[in-house]
Structure formats: C-alpha cells, structure tokens
Coordinates of C-alpha atoms in Angstrom, one line a residue:
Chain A
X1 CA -8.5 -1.6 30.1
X2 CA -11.0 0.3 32.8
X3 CA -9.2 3.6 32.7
X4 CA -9.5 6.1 30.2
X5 CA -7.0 8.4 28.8
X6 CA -6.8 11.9 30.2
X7 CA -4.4 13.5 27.4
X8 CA -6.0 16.9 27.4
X9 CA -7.1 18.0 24.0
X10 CA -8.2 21.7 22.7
X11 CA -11.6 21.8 21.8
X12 CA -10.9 22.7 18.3
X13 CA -8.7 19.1 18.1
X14 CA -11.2 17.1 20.1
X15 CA -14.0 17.8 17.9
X16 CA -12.2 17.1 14.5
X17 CA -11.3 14.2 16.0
X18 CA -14.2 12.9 16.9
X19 CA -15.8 13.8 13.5
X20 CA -12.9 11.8 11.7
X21 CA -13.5 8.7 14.0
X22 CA -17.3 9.0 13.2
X23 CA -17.0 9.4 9.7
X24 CA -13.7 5.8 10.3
X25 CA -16.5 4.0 11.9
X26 CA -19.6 4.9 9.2
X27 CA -16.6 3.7 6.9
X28 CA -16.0 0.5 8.7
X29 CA -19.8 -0.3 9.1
X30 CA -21.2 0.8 5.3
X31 CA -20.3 -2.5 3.5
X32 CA -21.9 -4.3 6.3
X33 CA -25.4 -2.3 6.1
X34 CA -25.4 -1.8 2.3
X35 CA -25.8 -5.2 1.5
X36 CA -29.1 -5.7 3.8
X37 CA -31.7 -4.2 1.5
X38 CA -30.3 -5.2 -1.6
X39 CA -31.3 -8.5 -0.1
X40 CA -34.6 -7.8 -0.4
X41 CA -34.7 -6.1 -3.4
X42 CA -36.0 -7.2 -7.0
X43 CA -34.5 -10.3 -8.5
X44 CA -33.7 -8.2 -11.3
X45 CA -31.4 -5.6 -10.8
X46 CA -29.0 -4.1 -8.6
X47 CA -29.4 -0.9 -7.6
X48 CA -29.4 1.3 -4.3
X49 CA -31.7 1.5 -3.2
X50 CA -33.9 -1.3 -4.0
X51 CA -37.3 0.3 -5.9
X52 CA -39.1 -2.3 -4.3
X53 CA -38.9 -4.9 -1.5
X54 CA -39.4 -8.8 -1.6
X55 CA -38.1 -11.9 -0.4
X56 CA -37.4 -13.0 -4.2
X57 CA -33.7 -13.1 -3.6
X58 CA -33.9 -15.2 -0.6
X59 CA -36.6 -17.7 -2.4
X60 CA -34.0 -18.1 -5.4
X61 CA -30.7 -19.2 -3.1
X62 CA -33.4 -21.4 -1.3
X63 CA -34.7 -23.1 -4.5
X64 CA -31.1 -23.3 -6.1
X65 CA -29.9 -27.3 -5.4
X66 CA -26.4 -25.6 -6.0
X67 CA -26.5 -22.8 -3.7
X68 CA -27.8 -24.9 -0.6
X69 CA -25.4 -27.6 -1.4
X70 CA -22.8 -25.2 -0.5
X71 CA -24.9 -23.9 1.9
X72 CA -24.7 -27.5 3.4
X73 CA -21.1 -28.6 2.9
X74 CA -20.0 -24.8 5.0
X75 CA -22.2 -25.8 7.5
X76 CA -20.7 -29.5 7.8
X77 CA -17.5 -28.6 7.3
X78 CA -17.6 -26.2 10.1
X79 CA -19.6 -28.1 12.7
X80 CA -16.6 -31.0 12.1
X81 CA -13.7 -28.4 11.8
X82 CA -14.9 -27.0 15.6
X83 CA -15.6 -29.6 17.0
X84 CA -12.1 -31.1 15.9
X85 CA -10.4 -27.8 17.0
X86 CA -11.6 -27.8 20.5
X87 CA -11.1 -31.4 21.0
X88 CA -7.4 -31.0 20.2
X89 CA -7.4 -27.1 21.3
X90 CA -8.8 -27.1 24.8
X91 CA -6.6 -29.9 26.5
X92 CA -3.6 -28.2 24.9
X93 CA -4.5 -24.6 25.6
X94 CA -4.6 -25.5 28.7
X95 CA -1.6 -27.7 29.6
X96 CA 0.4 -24.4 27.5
X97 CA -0.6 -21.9 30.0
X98 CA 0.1 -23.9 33.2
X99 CA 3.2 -25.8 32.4
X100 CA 6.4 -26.1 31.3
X101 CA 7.7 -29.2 29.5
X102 CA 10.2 -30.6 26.6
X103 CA 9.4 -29.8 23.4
X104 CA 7.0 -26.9 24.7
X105 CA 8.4 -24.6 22.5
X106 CA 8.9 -26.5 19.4
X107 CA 5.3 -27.9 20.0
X108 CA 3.5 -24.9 20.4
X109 CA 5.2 -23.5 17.3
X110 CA 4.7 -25.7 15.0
X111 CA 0.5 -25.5 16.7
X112 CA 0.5 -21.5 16.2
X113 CA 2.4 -21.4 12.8
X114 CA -0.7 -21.0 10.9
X115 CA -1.1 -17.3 12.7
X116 CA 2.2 -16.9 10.9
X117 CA 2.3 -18.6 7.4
X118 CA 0.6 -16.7 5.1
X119 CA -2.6 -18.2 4.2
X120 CA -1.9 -18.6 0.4
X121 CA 1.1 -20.7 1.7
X122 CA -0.9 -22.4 3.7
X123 CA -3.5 -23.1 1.2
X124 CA -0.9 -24.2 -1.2
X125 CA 0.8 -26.2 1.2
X126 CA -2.3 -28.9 1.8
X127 CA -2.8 -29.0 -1.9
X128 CA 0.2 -30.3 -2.3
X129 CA 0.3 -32.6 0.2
X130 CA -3.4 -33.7 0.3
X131 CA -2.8 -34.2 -3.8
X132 CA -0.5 -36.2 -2.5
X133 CA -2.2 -38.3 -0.3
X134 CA -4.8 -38.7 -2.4
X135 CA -7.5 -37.0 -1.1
X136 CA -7.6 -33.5 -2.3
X137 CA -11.4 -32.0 -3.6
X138 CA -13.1 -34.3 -0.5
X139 CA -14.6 -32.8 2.3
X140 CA -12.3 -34.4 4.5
X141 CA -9.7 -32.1 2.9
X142 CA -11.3 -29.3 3.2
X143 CA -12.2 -29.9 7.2
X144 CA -8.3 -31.1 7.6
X145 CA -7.2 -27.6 6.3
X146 CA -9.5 -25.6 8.2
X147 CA -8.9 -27.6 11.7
X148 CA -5.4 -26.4 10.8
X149 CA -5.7 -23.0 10.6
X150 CA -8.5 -22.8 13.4
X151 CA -6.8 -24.8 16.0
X152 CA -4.1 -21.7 16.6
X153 CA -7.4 -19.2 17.6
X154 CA -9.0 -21.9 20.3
X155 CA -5.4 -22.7 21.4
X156 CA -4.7 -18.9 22.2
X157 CA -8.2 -18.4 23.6
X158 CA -8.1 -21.2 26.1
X159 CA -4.6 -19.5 26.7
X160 CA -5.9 -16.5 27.8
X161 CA -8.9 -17.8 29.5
X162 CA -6.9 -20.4 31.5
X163 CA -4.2 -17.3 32.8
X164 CA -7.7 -15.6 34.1
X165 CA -8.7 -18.6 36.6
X166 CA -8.6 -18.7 40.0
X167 CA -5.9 -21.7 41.3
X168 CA -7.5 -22.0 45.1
X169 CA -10.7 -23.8 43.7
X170 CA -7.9 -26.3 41.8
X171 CA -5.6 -26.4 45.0
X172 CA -8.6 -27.5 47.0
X173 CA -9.7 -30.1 44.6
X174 CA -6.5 -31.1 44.0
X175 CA -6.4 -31.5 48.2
X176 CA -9.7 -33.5 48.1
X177 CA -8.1 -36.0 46.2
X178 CA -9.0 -35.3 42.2
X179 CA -6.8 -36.8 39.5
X180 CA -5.9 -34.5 36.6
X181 CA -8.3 -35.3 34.4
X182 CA -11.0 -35.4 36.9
X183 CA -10.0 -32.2 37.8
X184 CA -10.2 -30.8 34.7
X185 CA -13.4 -31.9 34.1
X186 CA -15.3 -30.5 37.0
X187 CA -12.9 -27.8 38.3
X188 CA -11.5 -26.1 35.4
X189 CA -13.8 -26.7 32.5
X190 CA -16.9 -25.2 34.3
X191 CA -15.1 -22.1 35.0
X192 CA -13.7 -21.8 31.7
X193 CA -17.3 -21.7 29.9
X194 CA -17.7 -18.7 28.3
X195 CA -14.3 -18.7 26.9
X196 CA -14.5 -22.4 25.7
X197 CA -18.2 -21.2 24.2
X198 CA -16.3 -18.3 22.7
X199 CA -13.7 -20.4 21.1
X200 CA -15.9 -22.7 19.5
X201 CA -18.1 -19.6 17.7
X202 CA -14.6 -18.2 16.9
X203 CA -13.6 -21.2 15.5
X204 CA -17.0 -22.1 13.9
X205 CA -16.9 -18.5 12.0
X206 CA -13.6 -18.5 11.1
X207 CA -14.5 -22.0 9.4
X208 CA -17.8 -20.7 7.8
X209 CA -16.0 -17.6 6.5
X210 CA -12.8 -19.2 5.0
X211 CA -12.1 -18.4 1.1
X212 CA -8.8 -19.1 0.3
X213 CA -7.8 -22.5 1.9
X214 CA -11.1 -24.0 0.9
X215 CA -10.9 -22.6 -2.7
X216 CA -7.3 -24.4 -3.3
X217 CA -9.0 -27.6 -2.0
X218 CA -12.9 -27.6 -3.4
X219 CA -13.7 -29.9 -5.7
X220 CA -17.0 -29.9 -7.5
X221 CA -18.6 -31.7 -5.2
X222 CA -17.1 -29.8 -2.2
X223 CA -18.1 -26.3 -3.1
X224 CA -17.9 -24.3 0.1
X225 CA -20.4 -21.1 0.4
X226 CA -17.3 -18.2 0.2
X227 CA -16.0 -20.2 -2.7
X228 CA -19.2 -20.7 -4.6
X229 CA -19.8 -16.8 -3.3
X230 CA -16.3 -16.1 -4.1
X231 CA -16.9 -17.8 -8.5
X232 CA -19.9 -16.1 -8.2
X233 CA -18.3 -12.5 -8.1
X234 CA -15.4 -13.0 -10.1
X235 CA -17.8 -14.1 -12.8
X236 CA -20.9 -12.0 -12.7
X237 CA -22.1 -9.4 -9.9
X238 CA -26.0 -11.6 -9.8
X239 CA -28.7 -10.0 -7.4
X240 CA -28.6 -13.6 -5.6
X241 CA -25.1 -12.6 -3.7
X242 CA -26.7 -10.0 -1.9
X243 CA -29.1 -12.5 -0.1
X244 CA -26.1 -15.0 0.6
X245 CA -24.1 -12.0 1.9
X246 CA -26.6 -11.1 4.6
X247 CA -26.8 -14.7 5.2
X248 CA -23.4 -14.8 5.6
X249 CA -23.0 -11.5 7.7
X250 CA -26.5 -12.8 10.2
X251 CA -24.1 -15.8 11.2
X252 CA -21.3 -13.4 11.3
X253 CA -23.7 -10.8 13.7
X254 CA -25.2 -13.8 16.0
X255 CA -21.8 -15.0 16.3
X256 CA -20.1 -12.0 17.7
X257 CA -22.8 -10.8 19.5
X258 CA -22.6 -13.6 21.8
X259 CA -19.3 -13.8 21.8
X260 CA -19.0 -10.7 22.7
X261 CA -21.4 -10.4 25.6
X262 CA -19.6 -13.5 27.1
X263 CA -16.2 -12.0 27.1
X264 CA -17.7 -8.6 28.5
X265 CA -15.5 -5.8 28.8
X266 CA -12.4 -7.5 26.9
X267 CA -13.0 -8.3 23.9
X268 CA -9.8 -6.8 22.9
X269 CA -7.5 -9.7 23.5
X270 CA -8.5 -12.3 21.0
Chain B
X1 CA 5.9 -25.3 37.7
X2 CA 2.4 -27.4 38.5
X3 CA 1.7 -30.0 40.8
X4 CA 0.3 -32.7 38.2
X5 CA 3.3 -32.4 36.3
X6 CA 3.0 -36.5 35.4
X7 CA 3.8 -37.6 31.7
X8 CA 0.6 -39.2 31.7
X9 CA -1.3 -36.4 32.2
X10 CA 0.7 -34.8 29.3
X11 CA 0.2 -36.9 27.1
X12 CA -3.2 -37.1 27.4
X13 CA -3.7 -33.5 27.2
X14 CA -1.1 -32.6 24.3
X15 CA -1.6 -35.5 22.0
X16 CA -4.1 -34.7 19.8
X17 CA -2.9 -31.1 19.5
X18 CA 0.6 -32.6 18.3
X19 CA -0.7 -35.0 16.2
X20 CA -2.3 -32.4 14.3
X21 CA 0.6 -30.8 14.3
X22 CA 2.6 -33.8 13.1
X23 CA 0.2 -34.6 10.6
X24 CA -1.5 -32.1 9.1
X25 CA 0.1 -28.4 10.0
X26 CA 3.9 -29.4 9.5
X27 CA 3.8 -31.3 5.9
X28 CA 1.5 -28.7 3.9
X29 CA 4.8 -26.3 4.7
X30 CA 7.5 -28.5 4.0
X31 CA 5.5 -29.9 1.0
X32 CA 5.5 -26.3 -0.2
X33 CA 9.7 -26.2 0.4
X34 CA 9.9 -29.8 -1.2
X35 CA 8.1 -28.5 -4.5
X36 CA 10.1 -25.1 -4.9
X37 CA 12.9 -26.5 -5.1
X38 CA 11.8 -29.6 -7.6
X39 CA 11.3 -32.5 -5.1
X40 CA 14.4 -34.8 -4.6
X41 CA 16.1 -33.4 -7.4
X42 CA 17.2 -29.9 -5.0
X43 CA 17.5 -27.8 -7.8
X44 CA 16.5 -23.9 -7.7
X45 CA 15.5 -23.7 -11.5
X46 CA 11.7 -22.3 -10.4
X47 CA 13.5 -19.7 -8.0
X48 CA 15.7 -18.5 -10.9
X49 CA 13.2 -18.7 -13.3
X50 CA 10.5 -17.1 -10.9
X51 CA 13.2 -14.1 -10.0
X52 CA 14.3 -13.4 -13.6
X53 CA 10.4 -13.3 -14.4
X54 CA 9.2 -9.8 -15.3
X55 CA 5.5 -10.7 -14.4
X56 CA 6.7 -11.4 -10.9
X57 CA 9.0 -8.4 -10.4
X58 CA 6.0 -6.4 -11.3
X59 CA 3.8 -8.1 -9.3
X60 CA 6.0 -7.9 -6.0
X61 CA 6.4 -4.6 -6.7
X62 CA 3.6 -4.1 -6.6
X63 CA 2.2 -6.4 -3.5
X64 CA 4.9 -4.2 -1.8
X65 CA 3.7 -0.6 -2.9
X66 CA -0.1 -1.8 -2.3
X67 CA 0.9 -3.4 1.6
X68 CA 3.1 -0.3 2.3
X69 CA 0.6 2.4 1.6
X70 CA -2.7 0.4 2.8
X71 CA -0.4 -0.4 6.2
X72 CA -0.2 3.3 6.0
X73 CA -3.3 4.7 5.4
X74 CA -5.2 1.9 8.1
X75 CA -2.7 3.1 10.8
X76 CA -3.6 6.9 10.1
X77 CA -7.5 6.0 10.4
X78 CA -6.7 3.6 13.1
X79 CA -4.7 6.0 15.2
X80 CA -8.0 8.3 14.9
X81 CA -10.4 5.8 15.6
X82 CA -7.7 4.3 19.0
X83 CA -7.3 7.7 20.2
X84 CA -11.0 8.7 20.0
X85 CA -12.0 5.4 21.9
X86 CA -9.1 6.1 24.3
X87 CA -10.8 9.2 25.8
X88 CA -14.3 8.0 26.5
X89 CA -15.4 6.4 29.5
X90 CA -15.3 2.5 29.7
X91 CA -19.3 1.9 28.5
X92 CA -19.6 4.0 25.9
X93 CA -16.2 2.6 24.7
X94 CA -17.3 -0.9 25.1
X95 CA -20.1 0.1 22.6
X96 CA -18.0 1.7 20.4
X97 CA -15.4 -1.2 20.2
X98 CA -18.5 -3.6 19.1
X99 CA -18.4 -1.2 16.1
X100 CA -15.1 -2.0 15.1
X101 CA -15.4 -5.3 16.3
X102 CA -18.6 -6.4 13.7
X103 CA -16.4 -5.3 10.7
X104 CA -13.7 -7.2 12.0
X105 CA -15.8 -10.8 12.2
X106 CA -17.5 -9.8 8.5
X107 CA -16.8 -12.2 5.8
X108 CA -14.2 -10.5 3.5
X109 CA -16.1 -11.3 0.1
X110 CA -19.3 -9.1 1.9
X111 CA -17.0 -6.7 1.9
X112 CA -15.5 -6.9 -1.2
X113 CA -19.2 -7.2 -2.8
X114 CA -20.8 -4.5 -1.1
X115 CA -17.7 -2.3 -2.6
X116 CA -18.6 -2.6 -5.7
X117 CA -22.2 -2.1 -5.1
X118 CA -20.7 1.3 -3.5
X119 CA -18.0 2.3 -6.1
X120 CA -19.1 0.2 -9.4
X121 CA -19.8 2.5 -12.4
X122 CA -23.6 2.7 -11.3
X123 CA -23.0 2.3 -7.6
X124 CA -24.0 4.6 -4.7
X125 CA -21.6 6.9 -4.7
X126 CA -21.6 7.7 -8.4
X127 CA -25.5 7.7 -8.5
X128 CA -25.3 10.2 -5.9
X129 CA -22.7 12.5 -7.0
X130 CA -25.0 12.2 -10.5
X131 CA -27.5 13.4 -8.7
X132 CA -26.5 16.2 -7.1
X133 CA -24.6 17.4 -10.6
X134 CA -27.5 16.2 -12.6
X135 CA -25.3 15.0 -14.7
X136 CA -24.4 11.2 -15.4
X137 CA -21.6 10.1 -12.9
X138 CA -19.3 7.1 -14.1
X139 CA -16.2 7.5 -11.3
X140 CA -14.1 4.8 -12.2
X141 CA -14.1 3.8 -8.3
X142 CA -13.6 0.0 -8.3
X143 CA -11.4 -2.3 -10.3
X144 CA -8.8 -0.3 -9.8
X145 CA -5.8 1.1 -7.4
X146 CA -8.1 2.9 -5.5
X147 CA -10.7 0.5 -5.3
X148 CA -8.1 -1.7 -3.4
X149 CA -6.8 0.8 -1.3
X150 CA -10.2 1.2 -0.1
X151 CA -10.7 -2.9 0.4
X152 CA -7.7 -2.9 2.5
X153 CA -7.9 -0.1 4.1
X154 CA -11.9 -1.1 5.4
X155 CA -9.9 -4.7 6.2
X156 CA -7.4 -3.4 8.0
X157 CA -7.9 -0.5 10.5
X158 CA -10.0 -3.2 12.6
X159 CA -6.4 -4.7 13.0
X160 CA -5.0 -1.9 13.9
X161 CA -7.1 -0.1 16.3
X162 CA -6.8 -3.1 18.7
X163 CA -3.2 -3.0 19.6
X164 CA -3.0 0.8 19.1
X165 CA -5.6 0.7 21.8
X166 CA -3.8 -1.4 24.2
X167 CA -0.9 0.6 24.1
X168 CA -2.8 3.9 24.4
X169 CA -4.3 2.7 27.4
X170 CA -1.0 1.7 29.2
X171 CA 0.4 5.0 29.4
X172 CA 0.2 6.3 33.0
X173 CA -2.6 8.8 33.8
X174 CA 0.1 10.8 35.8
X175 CA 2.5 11.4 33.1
X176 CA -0.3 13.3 31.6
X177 CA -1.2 15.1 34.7
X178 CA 2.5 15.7 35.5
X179 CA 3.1 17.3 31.8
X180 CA -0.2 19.9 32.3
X181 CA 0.9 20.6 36.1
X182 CA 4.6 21.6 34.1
X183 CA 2.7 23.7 31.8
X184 CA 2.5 21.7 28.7
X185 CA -0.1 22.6 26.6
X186 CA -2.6 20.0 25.0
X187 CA -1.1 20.4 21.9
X188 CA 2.4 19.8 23.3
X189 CA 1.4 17.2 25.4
X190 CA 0.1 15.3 22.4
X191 CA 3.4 15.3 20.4
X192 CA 5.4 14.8 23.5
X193 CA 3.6 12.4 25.3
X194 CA 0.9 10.5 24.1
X195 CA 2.4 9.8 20.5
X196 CA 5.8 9.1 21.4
X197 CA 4.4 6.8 24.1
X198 CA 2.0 5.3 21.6
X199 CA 5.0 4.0 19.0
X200 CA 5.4 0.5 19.7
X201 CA 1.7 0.2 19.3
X202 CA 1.7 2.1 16.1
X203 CA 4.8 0.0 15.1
X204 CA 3.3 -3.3 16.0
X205 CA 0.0 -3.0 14.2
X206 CA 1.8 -1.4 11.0
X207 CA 4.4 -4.3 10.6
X208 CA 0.9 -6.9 11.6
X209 CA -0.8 -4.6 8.8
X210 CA 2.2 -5.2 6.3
X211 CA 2.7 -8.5 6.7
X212 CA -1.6 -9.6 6.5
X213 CA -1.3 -7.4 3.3
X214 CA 1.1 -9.2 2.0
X215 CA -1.1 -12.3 1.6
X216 CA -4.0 -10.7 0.3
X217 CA -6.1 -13.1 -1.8
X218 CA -9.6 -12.1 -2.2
X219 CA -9.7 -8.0 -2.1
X220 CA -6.6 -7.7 -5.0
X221 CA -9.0 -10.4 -7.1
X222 CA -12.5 -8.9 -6.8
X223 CA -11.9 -4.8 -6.1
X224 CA -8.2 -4.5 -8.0
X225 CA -8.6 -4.0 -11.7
X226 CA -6.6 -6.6 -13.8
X227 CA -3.1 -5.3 -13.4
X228 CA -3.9 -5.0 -9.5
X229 CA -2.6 -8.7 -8.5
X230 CA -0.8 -9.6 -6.1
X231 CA 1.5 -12.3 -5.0
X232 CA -1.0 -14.5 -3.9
X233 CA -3.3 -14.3 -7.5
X234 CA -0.2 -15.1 -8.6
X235 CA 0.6 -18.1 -6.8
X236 CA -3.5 -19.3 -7.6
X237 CA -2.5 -18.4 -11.2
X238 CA 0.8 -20.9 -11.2
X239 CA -1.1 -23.5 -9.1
X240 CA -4.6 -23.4 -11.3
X241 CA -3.7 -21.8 -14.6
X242 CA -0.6 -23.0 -15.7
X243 CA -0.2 -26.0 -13.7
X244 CA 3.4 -25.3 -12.9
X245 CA 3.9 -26.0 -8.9
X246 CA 7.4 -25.8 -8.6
X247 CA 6.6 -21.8 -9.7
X248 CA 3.5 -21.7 -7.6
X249 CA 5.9 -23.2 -4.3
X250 CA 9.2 -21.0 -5.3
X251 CA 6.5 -17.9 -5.4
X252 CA 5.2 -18.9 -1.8
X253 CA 8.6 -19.8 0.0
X254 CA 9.6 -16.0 -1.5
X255 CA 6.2 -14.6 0.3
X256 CA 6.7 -16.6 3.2
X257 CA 10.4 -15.4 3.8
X258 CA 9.4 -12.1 3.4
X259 CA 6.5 -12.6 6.1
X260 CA 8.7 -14.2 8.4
X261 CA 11.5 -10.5 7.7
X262 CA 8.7 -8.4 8.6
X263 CA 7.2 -10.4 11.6
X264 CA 10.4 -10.7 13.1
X265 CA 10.6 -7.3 14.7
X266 CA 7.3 -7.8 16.0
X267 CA 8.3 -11.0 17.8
X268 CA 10.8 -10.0 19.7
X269 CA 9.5 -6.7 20.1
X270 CA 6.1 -8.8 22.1
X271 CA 8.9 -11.2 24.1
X272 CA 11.0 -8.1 25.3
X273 CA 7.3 -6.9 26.6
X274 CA 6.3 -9.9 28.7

C-alpha cells in the first residue's frame, strides 16, 4: 500500500477527476457536518442554518429520564458486548491464524457467519430463539445478539494483527522455557496492543451503533439509543435528534480517530 | 504447523469462541430455518404462500432494482474516489482515506436524519435553490426513490472504495511504464490497463455492494417513501405487525439464499487469490 499509481493521465482527465472525487468526498462527509449546528440550534425548529445558537438541545436529552435511559442501557450493553467479544475473540483470533486443527474450518465458519447472514436474518434469528428461551426484551438479549455479530470483526482483526508479528521473539520465549499461555500473555499480547485496542473500539462502536438487531430484541425497558433514535424518526423529525446524533457521531469521531492513528498507514484492511 | 500444537492449549484458546458459536450464533439461524418451514410439522405452506404473495413479488422486485442500481451508482463514485486516491503520494492519501473512512464508522440513522434535514420539503437544498429563484422550492427529494438512492449510495461507496483501492494499487508500476515506453497514450493506457486490471476489484465490491443492499433495514424505512420497502421492512412487518413468523422466517431464508447466490462468486473469487 506505499506505492502510488503512475497511470498517466491528460490534464484535461486528471482535473475532472479530481473535481468529481472532491465533490464524492463533500458528498460522503455532508451528513456528518450538517447535523453539528443543528445541535445547537433553537429547541424549536429545524432549520439550516440555526438562527441562533444554544445548548437547549443538549439540556433537553440530558433532562429527558427516557433519553438517558437509553443513553445508559447503549452504553452497558456495549461495555458487556466488548468485553465479551474480546474475551472469546482474542484467544481464537489468534490460535486461527497460527494453526491448523480439526474442525478449523467448520469452527471458524460458523464464528464469521454473521459477516455473511444478512443482519435482518440475524436479527430475526435471536428473536426466535431468545423468545424461545425465554428471555427476549432483557438486556441480556440484547448483549447476547450483539456479542454475536461483533465477535466476527475482533476475530478477523486479531487475524490480521497476529499474521503481522514477528515469530523470533515467540521462538526465543518459547526456548526460555514459556508455556503457551504464559507465552501468550507476555510475548504475544504486548505486541499485539494496538490492534487488540483497535478491536475493542471496533467492537465497542459497532455495539453502540447497532439498529436492527437491537430493535427485534428491545423491550421497553431495554430501549437502546439507535432504537429510541431510530422510533424517534420514524415518528416525528424533533429538534432533540440532532443533539443525540452529534452525540452519537463524537463517539463515532473519538473512536476512529484512535483507531485509526493506531493502525497507521493501513487502515484499509479491517 | 506450530510448536505448541497441544489439545490443551486448544481448548483453552478456542473454547469460548465455540461456545458462542454453539450457543448463541448457530440457533438464531436454524431457529429461522425451523420456523419457515412451520416447526416439526416440515411443511412449506409460508414459502408458497409468501411466493404467490403479490406484496412480496413487488417488494423483491423491488429490493432487487434498488440493490442493482445503488451497487451501481456507489461503484461509479467509488471508482472516482479509488482512482483519485490511487495517484497521490502515500500522506496525503492517508488523509484522504480518513475522509472516507469517518463516513464509513458514522451511525447509519445520522445519516439517514441529516438526509432529510438536506432533502426534506424545507431542507437545505430546497431552501437554497428557493433562494437563488426567489421563488418557493418544494423538491420532493426525500421519501422517495431518489431519496434512497442517495442513502445508499452515501452508505455504500465507503464499501467500495476500499477494495477498489487495493486492487488499484497491486497493479505493477512497470506495466504502466512499459505501455507509455510502447507508445500508449494516457487515454489508451487507461482503458487498456488500469481498468481491465482493476475488474476483480470493481467486481468484488459491486457483488459486496449487492449483497449489503440487499439487507437494508434502516435507509428503505426512514429516506424511502412508503412504497420504497424492502425485504427486510418486510420481514419487521411479518415479525411485528402481523405476528405471522412462519412468513417473517420463509421471507428471511428467501433473502438469505439469495445472499449466500451473490456472495458465492466473491468467495471463491478471494480463495483463488490467496
């Protein structure tokens, strides 16, 4: 990914092309900048752009018992969901990329399906089965359907930041007398830091932002912030949303920044 | 393969990973295969009755006509947006690729809500074309065809840039340098080299595309106008509405096997390449 491409262009070409790909990227990035000062705009209305600017919007969602409560329950839901997913995701990432063993195939699928699977499957699918077993609507639910679908992404990460290692340092411990699992711990893990740190904001967002699976399983006590965002629009277009969207994209920007800068210079493969 | 090889060490590194997928990632699809076709009783009554169903023939027409020219119109801007970052040096393309990254991480219902602060009846772009006219602007922009396309389209070209990109990249600097010392004019060497070259890129991210399209949830339900659903709205309309899962499964097993047709090129396309 360090070279660049030298197909030669005419000048005509090269600078209609890169005035389409600025006007793709203004494209790309408008939804995410529009929303910002209709935060902070009058509680009233919603127009661009705001006649004047406040904090109004932002007291409201921080006053409303319902709106924190989902606040609350996203936040739980994927602090559990993470931690879950790298628990089960790093170990397995891991022992994927460096061996070969019965089952790996049929193991690994059934691990990465979710990538697959359409998500209103998906969503469907625990329903069902958490209907079931009786405990569909509880936050439990909700954190089992998202550890599914978030466990794939750390798996694949670990993956590629397990391929990336250097082997002498594990040779050498291996030589000194380490067992696997000490090994692991003070060999491997250490060196694997920024991906494992990217994994778990990966996972985290990928928690925080999930609609669909969480809407099939939210019961009204386990309202989700995308689902109580998600009634909110279908309903009525309220000032409020703007706020709770540039909370939503802060934790979205905070998120990939660092995880970003930790992954410099590839942060193609994901 | 490794040196610590030991069962042991397997099990306590794969364990939890397969008991999730034991107990929580395997059932949810098999419940969904269980209810289609009734439970125990194995019969395909919800399949027939979904097929025969003039609601869903028109609405997977539809998720089809909607995934085909959204796939198509994100590969068009993504090809732009790949080739442009192709030709820059490697730190101003990093920056660049952070701004196709941040859409990429955005929650999709921001998106979807600051669309229709952009394309609603009073939005931006109506209040501005007002303003230059002087005269009022009501576009109908949003809840609508177009005010999907858009949705997707804003999703998607994220998607595709990335693996256009890669395969952009892994063309050899000498073919290029070989074509112009032959003679080749840019022009040429475009159509000869770098697109042709480019294909299985284009072709992965436009099946990738296709198949994320055709499991759109929340764009179809908040930018599409009310004849815009697709599949999925109407699975959530059998599972919530109506109450009638065997429909709701059948609907899903259909999407799922349609997935599963259009990823399967892709698959073996990726294992031919490693």
């Amino acid at each position: 990914m360090s070279q660049t491409i030298h197909d030669p262009l005419s000048r005509r070409y090269r600078a209609m092309g890169t005035g389409l790909a600025v006007a793709i990227y203004l494209f790309l990035l408008v939804p995410i900048v529009v929303t910002f000062p209709m935060a902070f705009g009058p509680t009233n209305a919603l127009t661009f752009p705001p006649k004047e600017y406040s904090f109004d919007l932002f007291n409201i969602f921080f006053h409303s018992p319902t709106w924190l409560a989902s606040l609350f329950e996203s936040l739980k839901v994927a602090v559990t969901a993470m931690t879950l997913a790298m628990l089960a995701g790093v170990p397995a990432g891991y022992w994927i990329a460096r061996n070969d063993f019965v089952g790996k195939a049929l193991v690994t699928g059934v691990i990465m399906s979710p990538l697959i699977v359409p998500t209103i499957v998906t969503a469907l699918g625990l329903f069902l089965y958490f209907s079931y077993l009786g405990i569909s609507t509880t936050t439990l639910s909700i954190v089992l359907g998202h550890l599914m679908v978030t466990l794939p992404y750390v798996v694949v990460m670990v993956v590629a930041g397990v391929n990336k290692l250097d082997r002498n340092l594990e040779f050498g411990a291996e030589l000194m007398g380490a067992g696997p699992i000490r090994m692991f711990l003070t060999v491997v893990v250490p060196q694997l830091v920024p991906s494992l740190v990217s994994a778990a904001l990966f996972a985290f967002l990928l928690s925080f932002d999930e609609v669909i699976i969480s809407w099939f399983l939210a019961g009204s006590q386990t309202i989700t912030l995308p689902v109580k965002m998600y009634t909110a629009l279908e309903w009525e277009v309220s000032p409020v949303i703007a706020a709770v969207a540039t909370l939503l994209t802060m934790v979205s920007l905070v998120v990939s920044i660092v995880a970003i800068a930790l992954r410099k210079g590839t942060p193609v493969e994901t | 393969m490794t040196r610590i090889s030991s069962l042991r060490a397997q099990a306590i590194f794969m364990s939890p990973a397969t008991m999730i997928g034991v107990a929580i990632v395997l059932p949810p699809l098999l419940y969904v295969l269980f209810t289609s076709v009734n439970g125990s009783a194995l019969s395909l009554d919800a399949f027939g009755a979904v097929l025969t169903s003039a609601l869903f023939r028109q609405t997977l027409a539809r998720t089809l006509y909607v995934a085909g020219l959204s796939s198509i119109l994100s590969l068009l801007l993504g090809f732009i947006v790949a080739l442009h970052l192709a030709r820059q040096p490697p730190r101003r393309r990093a920056f660049l690729m952070v701004l196709v990254l941040l859409p990429f991480w955005t929650s999709i219902l921001v998106k979807a809500f600051a669309f229709t602060i952009i394309l609603g009846r009073n939005g931006i772009i109506n209040n501005v074309l007002s303003w230059i006219l002087q005269t009022k602007i009501e576009l109908p922009l949003v809840l609508n065809l177009f005010g999907l396309l858009v949705g997707m389209t804003n999703f998607l070209v994220p998607l595709i840039v990335l693996p256009v990109l890669a395969s952009l990249l892994a063309i050899d600097g000498a073919i290029y340098r070989a074509a112009a010392i032959m003679g080749a004019k840019p022009a040429r060497i475009f159509w000869t080299v770098t697109l042709p070259m480019s294909l299985p890129g284009l072709f992965a991210g436009l099946l990738s595309t296709f198949v994320m399209c055709l499991g759109a949830f929340v764009i179809p339900a908040l930018l599409g106008g009310p004849h815009d659903e697709m599949l999925s709205n109407l699975v959530d309309f059998y599972n919530r509405q109506i109450l009638d899962w065997p429909k709701a499964s059948a609907i899903s097993v259909i999407l799922f096997a349609m997935a599963i047709v259009f990823a399967t090129p892709l698959a073996v396309w990726r294992r031919r390449k490693v």
